[in-house]
Amino acid sequence: MIHPDTYREMGLNDLEYQRIEGILGREPNLTEVGMFAVMWSEHCGYKYSRPVLALFKTYREAQETGALENAGIIPLDDKLGIVFKVESHNHPSAVEPFQGAATGVGGILRDIFTMGARPIANLNSLRFGPIEGVSRDATRNRYLFEHVVEGIAHYGNCVGVPTVGGEVVFNRCYNGNPLVNAMAVGVVELGKVATASAEGVGNPVLYVGSSTGKDGIHGATFASVELGPDSESKRPNVQMGDPFLEKLLIEATLEALATGEIVGIQDMGAAGLTCATSETATKGGSGIEIDIQKVPRREEKMSAYEIMLSESQERMLAIVRKGSDEKVGAIFRKWGLNAVVIGRVTNDGLVRIMNGSEMEAEIPARALTEECPTYHLDAAEPEYIARIQAFDPLSLHEPMSDEARAAAGQGEGFNLTYTECLAALLACPTIASKRWVTEQYDSMVQTQTLVGPLEGDAAVLRIRGSMKGIALKTDGNSRYCALDPFVGGQIAVAEAARNVACVGGRPAAVTDGLNFANPEKPTCFWQFKRCVEGIASATEAFGTPVVSGNVSFYNETPDCAIFPTPVIGMLGILEDANKRCGSAFREEGDVLMLLRADSDPTGGMGGSEYLATIHKVEAGPPPRIDLAGEHALHLCVVEAVSAGLLVSAHDCSDGGLSVCLAESCIPQGVGAVLMLRYSDFDDLPPSAILFGEAQSRVVVSMRTERQMKRLEEMAARHGVRAQWIGTVGGDNLRISLEGQNLVNVPVEQLANAHQNAIGRIMESHGS
Amino acid sequence: MKFAVVRFPGSNCDQDAYHVLKDVVGVAVDYVWHEEKSVKGYDCIVLPGGFSYGDYLRTGAIARFSPIMDAVIAHAERGRFVMGICNGFQVLCEAHLLPGALVRNSRPKFSCKWVGCRIETTGTPWTQAARLGQVLRIPIAHGEGRYVADEATLDQLEAEDRVVLRYAGPGGTIDDQFNPNGSMRGIAGILNSGRNILGMMPHPERAAEKALGSADGKLLFDGMVRTLRAA
């Protein structure tokens, strides 16, 4: 008899428990309840998000045809395909940042090579609370930041997959609830994609990889509740990773798959053996019987419950052609890994767990995977939305020019200059250079990285065996989503696509990491739904289907809930890997142009980093976005890069035009002279021109005026505005607006603010 | 002429070294598994970067006991060529084929970035085609690359012209600000006394093609090939 407290503790409600009894026609035992609880958690079963995710066309179609694989595949050419997926590891990282982040990388890599794809790149998207200052929160945030980065570095570096890109954003809403989203990318021969299907009655079921321990039990359930004061006690729920074993597992798995003797294969991630057995059986329309006595274990005394729910890392389940288990097993053993036949495929549709001759559990596979209850939750617009959007972002006082301040002297009115605002923005941790982070990642191993971290708006990789290249980027502005989740969702996709276009990649497909608070609260569910609607509309407008993704709910503590935080992982295709573009200005005399398809009455000041950093305000309507214009801009930029017209391309995002220009000046230490006109910016105030985050804008530099003419023609053809704005050169960044000097500052000074800000914070305080 | 790239479990730059030798330098190359007992027929053995055996205990400490290492040591003792890159350098030090040790970076974090490496001697098979004082642009990627040895050993290395590469600024300046890991005397690569074993922390195989940002590292492989051709 299972006590209600027991199943409730595992995350099941009374109705769900009754449903289990109904399915089995009897009372479940403890092992069975545990198996249902993990498979029916939001993390595995998507019981709340599934109805909303159906808004993604590809997801809906895949669901309908039963082709929902571990990760989506995008053809690169007629031989090779690209596989990629993002996954969250937020809760584990909140309590055990190093292992939480490390195993996040390990888990997503397994999703990739389980498909027969060789992992070629890692990216990530990280969110933390503010790291400046001596408060307890700041100290904790630095600790989390430092160890998450170290965990990612530890795992990715050792496993030999380069970490080529990512983003780190700091905001109060992530106090106590950091977000760690890891994305992995692989390349696979089309036609040799492995499936996670248990087919062929009598085929042996091979357990490979690491032994099973007591770590990570109920990890998936832990991911499906809010964090609270007792979260520390969940530390044992966090898995321990071993990138060395993962490296062996990658090589052994790819070698074993190449034999053609593996019928189906799946990694043991969330919900471990339970998930791997039930999902492969469901997919194969079969059943599976295993004997837990044969499962390699780290500890002598482990119950069936513990073995079935363990989330020990670096393990896989392979279904092998009858008679080939020795041949396949030998490959894994050559790499020093366990490879043990623990069961066989049956035809009764049941997952049967034996302990020698004793039966520990018997559940219809489909009950675990397909009959997870789906909830249509209530959505209600939070009352704060209308209030916060009503704020006029142009109503705040204007900074002053250097001249005005010199004239005014000390203590007169608002005393920050435009130059000081720019320096402050460049040094704010969200905008500051992430060199402190990216240097800890091996970004070059595998020698395919053509544009690495900080070198361009997105990473570019060549692909061995193809002329083509790929561009990769993760992006997502959660402040915009807090102000308007629909627009914020659209902008997340737009920015990621724009970044990929800037390096020369045609935006091709999306993976999304959807991080939200408690969906059982109608206001949070509304944010989720609106955000997904925004993402769906933008991906359809750009022709970039969502091919994989992950949902992480319950990202909240008793003190605060996170902003709705969609993370978009964008894949772009370069027709010729040699036709690519970085973001740095190069040579004196190069021409600067602004390509734009924006139309924003506030210049994108609402929700801007300028408002947040300088005025401590997070309000206003987010920047406006016109998806058709944005799409035209992408096409135009990609064509310009492919035609070899551009020396640099960099999009205007956080911090607006001035930050964009500074970021292009800093890498080579070269200045620029900008001459702007009010009429080109709807007569907005200078602060909005410099710092507004109006969307759909890219600053490009070119060698000659002849190339400028060609770009103008190209832009006109695409319906994109192209404006001459200045010239590269000198030691200073100088921005003037109709004769008024707004900014005039040595690039070296900007570089110091931008390059060393995070290192200074981390090293001055320690953690 | 034939190269071998040793694969330890946990090697992860083996495929990069193989690619450069085969596709960029254009020579014959095989992988050699760590359980092999012979390197017969190979002219130059490359011990690649990575985390051999997970680098548990100490970097390179377990790899030196693998079966292949006896063969590599015998190969080296016959005066034939061995090149250890990054983890391979660590293995060579652990196997006492090279003096000194590689310990945690002075700033105790993994560091992946482009550095300048000044050619300190052209009296090696690898650097014979280089110019003395030439600064190669090559990336490092390690957490434990700080070269240490006692003063007498360092003096001896210098006296015998066995320091091959030092970390340097773009103009060839040797200064702490250009030393990425706190290596003693800025040392990035050294030779054995027989001058047939090279160990270096920077990754020349990552800098052998312009598309990757630098082709400077190719010079070292070309030098080796030229030596073998002349032999």
XYZ file of N, CA and C in Angstrom, chain A residues 625-722:
294
model
N 9.226 45.295 -33.373
C 9.888 44.509 -34.417
C 8.935 44.224 -35.561
N 9.448 44.432 -36.762
C 8.675 44.113 -37.959
C 9.361 42.905 -38.599
N 8.689 41.753 -38.516
C 9.340 40.499 -38.909
C 9.716 40.477 -40.386
N 8.871 41.077 -41.232
C 9.169 41.078 -42.668
C 10.420 41.910 -42.945
N 10.494 43.071 -42.299
C 11.668 43.926 -42.472
C 12.919 43.242 -41.961
N 12.782 42.608 -40.807
C 13.913 41.895 -40.198
C 14.411 40.790 -41.150
N 13.470 40.070 -41.704
C 13.825 38.978 -42.614
C 14.561 39.515 -43.837
N 14.075 40.633 -44.365
C 14.732 41.258 -45.523
C 16.163 41.637 -45.171
N 16.337 42.143 -43.949
C 17.674 42.524 -43.502
C 18.620 41.312 -43.497
N 18.122 40.187 -42.973
C 18.959 38.979 -42.952
C 19.404 38.613 -44.369
N 18.447 38.601 -45.283
C 18.763 38.208 -46.661
C 19.809 39.140 -47.254
N 19.637 40.435 -46.975
C 20.547 41.436 -47.512
C 21.955 41.239 -46.956
N 22.058 41.058 -45.638
C 23.380 40.915 -45.015
C 24.072 39.639 -45.507
N 23.326 38.558 -45.574
C 23.924 37.296 -46.032
C 24.435 37.452 -47.464
N 23.643 38.116 -48.298
C 24.084 38.311 -49.690
C 25.350 39.170 -49.736
N 25.379 40.205 -48.898
C 26.552 41.092 -48.896
C 27.803 40.347 -48.431
N 27.664 39.521 -47.410
C 28.826 38.756 -46.933
C 29.262 37.759 -48.006
N 28.295 37.070 -48.592
C 28.630 36.072 -49.626
C 29.314 36.713 -50.814
N 28.937 37.967 -51.099
C 29.537 38.663 -52.247
C 30.899 39.245 -51.890
N 31.304 39.076 -50.626
C 32.617 39.571 -50.217
C 32.691 41.081 -50.082
N 31.534 41.746 -49.885
C 31.519 43.209 -49.819
C 31.976 43.744 -48.469
N 31.813 42.935 -47.423
C 31.941 43.492 -46.077
C 33.250 43.122 -45.389
N 33.798 44.091 -44.668
C 34.946 43.830 -43.809
C 34.448 43.405 -42.432
N 33.364 44.049 -41.989
C 32.789 43.682 -40.698
C 31.280 43.858 -40.744
N 30.613 43.121 -39.876
C 29.168 43.280 -39.696
C 28.855 42.981 -38.234
N 28.113 43.875 -37.616
C 27.808 43.699 -36.192
C 26.424 44.281 -35.938
N 25.592 43.533 -35.280
C 24.232 44.020 -35.094
C 24.132 44.928 -33.866
N 23.155 45.827 -33.896
C 22.885 46.695 -32.748
C 21.954 45.933 -31.822
N 22.427 45.643 -30.616
C 21.523 45.001 -29.663
C 21.686 45.676 -28.314
N 22.090 44.947 -27.273
C 22.192 45.541 -25.946
C 23.096 46.778 -25.971
N 22.565 47.908 -25.528
C 23.363 49.128 -25.484
C 23.255 49.967 -26.746
N 22.604 49.438 -27.764
C 22.308 50.230 -28.952
C 23.493 50.491 -29.867
N 23.338 51.531 -30.690
C 24.298 51.849 -31.752
C 25.691 52.151 -31.202
N 25.764 52.924 -30.123
C 27.087 53.332 -29.634
C 27.866 52.134 -29.110
N 27.192 51.225 -28.411
C 27.873 50.038 -27.902
C 28.303 49.147 -29.069
N 27.446 49.047 -30.057
C 27.776 48.271 -31.250
C 29.057 48.804 -31.892
N 29.144 50.129 -32.036
C 30.332 50.730 -32.648
C 31.571 50.485 -31.782
N 31.423 50.690 -30.477
C 32.563 50.501 -29.571
C 33.065 49.059 -29.652
N 32.128 48.119 -29.694
C 32.524 46.699 -29.736
C 33.280 46.367 -31.025
N 32.981 47.093 -32.105
C 33.710 46.844 -33.348
C 35.058 47.546 -33.353
N 35.186 48.632 -32.583
C 36.465 49.353 -32.490
C 37.484 48.597 -31.636
N 36.994 47.995 -30.543
C 37.884 47.492 -29.488
C 38.846 46.372 -29.927
N 38.405 45.356 -30.663
C 39.311 44.211 -30.911
C 40.638 44.596 -31.561
N 40.610 45.475 -32.573
C 41.846 45.848 -33.262
C 42.374 47.194 -32.772
N 41.694 47.795 -31.800
C 42.133 49.087 -31.281
C 42.081 50.190 -32.320
N 41.084 50.140 -33.167
C 40.973 51.160 -34.217
C 39.720 51.999 -33.968
N 39.845 53.308 -34.192
C 38.748 54.227 -33.911
C 37.772 54.359 -35.068
N 36.815 55.281 -34.893
C 35.844 55.549 -35.947
C 35.273 56.940 -35.737
N 34.893 57.549 -36.832
C 34.278 58.879 -36.769
C 32.872 58.762 -37.343
N 31.877 59.055 -36.514
C 30.480 58.933 -36.919
C 29.849 60.308 -37.028
N 29.160 60.545 -38.125
C 28.453 61.805 -38.297
C 26.993 61.501 -38.550
N 26.172 61.732 -37.520
C 24.768 61.341 -37.590
C 23.874 62.555 -37.754
N 22.673 62.295 -38.286
C 21.691 63.371 -38.467
C 20.401 63.005 -37.741
N 19.792 64.017 -37.123
C 18.522 63.776 -36.425
C 17.483 63.163 -37.354
N 17.476 63.657 -38.583
C 16.406 63.230 -39.491
C 16.469 61.733 -39.790
N 17.656 61.158 -39.646
C 17.765 59.718 -39.867
C 17.245 58.926 -38.667
N 16.986 59.642 -37.581
C 16.560 58.948 -36.362
C 15.277 59.550 -35.809
N 14.384 59.932 -36.683
C 13.058 60.436 -36.294
C 13.125 61.540 -35.241
N 14.183 62.348 -35.278
C 14.343 63.447 -34.325
C 14.268 63.007 -32.870
N 14.745 61.805 -32.610
C 14.776 61.299 -31.229
C 15.853 62.050 -30.441
N 15.755 62.023 -29.127
C 16.834 62.626 -28.332
C 18.129 61.832 -28.514
N 19.272 62.507 -28.307
C 20.559 61.830 -28.538
C 20.698 60.523 -27.760
N 20.174 60.473 -26.539
C 20.337 59.237 -25.753
C 19.687 58.063 -26.471
N 18.528 58.303 -27.097
C 17.843 57.213 -27.798
C 18.591 56.815 -29.056
N 19.255 57.785 -29.679
C 20.035 57.479 -30.885
C 21.264 56.645 -30.513
N 21.906 57.025 -29.414
C 23.128 56.326 -29.008
C 22.850 54.973 -28.359
N 21.811 54.956 -27.498
C 21.655 53.780 -26.622
C 20.363 52.994 -26.837
N 19.469 53.529 -27.650
C 18.211 52.837 -27.898
C 18.471 51.513 -28.610
N 17.647 50.547 -28.322
C 17.874 49.208 -28.870
C 16.882 48.852 -29.975
N 16.612 49.847 -30.836
C 15.755 49.583 -31.983
C 16.287 48.362 -32.719
N 15.383 47.490 -33.103
C 15.767 46.210 -33.711
C 16.140 46.371 -35.179
N 16.515 45.263 -35.792
C 16.703 45.183 -37.247
C 17.740 46.165 -37.771
N 18.864 46.281 -37.061
C 19.922 47.188 -37.519
C 21.283 46.490 -37.436
N 22.080 46.738 -38.460
C 23.421 46.148 -38.529
C 24.398 47.214 -39.013
N 25.502 47.369 -38.302
C 26.562 48.276 -38.752
C 27.577 47.462 -39.541
N 27.860 47.920 -40.759
C 28.830 47.195 -41.591
C 29.961 48.130 -41.996
N 31.142 47.582 -42.197
C 32.242 48.381 -42.746
C 32.709 47.747 -44.045
N 33.146 48.649 -44.935
C 33.577 48.216 -46.275
C 34.816 48.970 -46.676
N 35.542 48.377 -47.602
C 36.818 48.977 -47.996
C 36.632 50.239 -48.841
N 35.745 50.197 -49.803
C 35.701 51.308 -50.773
C 34.283 51.807 -51.007
N 34.215 52.965 -51.614
C 32.917 53.551 -51.951
C 32.217 52.767 -53.048
N 33.033 52.109 -53.874
C 32.439 51.307 -54.932
C 31.623 50.159 -54.305
N 32.209 49.569 -53.249
C 31.489 48.498 -52.560
C 30.250 49.046 -51.861
N 30.386 50.295 -51.402
C 29.247 50.942 -50.760
C 28.083 51.087 -51.749
N 28.427 51.467 -52.955
C 27.392 51.611 -53.989
C 26.702 50.265 -54.242
N 27.534 49.248 -54.335
C 26.948 47.910 -54.578
C 26.032 47.498 -53.434
N 26.447 47.822 -52.210
C 25.621 47.467 -51.058
C 24.312 48.245 -51.087
N 24.400 49.507 -51.508
C 23.186 50.327 -51.579
C 22.180 49.722 -52.558
N 22.705 49.264 -53.680
C 21.812 48.629 -54.666
C 21.182 47.357 -54.092
N 22.035 46.602 -53.445
C 21.579 45.347 -52.854
C 20.486 45.617 -51.809
N 20.736 46.601 -50.981
C 19.792 46.949 -49.913
C 18.466 47.403 -50.519
N 18.557 48.229 -51.541
C 17.336 48.736 -52.176
C 16.516 47.563 -52.724
N 17.220 46.605 -53.307
C 16.545 45.436 -53.853
C 15.814 44.650 -52.764
N 16.391 44.628 -51.566
C 15.777 43.883 -50.465
C 14.793 44.734 -49.660
N 14.704 46.022 -50.021
C 13.827 46.888 -49.250
C 14.382 47.242 -47.881
N 15.716 47.280 -47.806
C 16.394 47.625 -46.548
C 17.010 49.008 -46.705
N 16.929 49.844 -45.665
C 17.559 51.168 -45.746
C 19.055 51.025 -45.496
N 19.850 51.723 -46.297
C 21.301 51.709 -46.126
C 21.760 53.158 -45.996
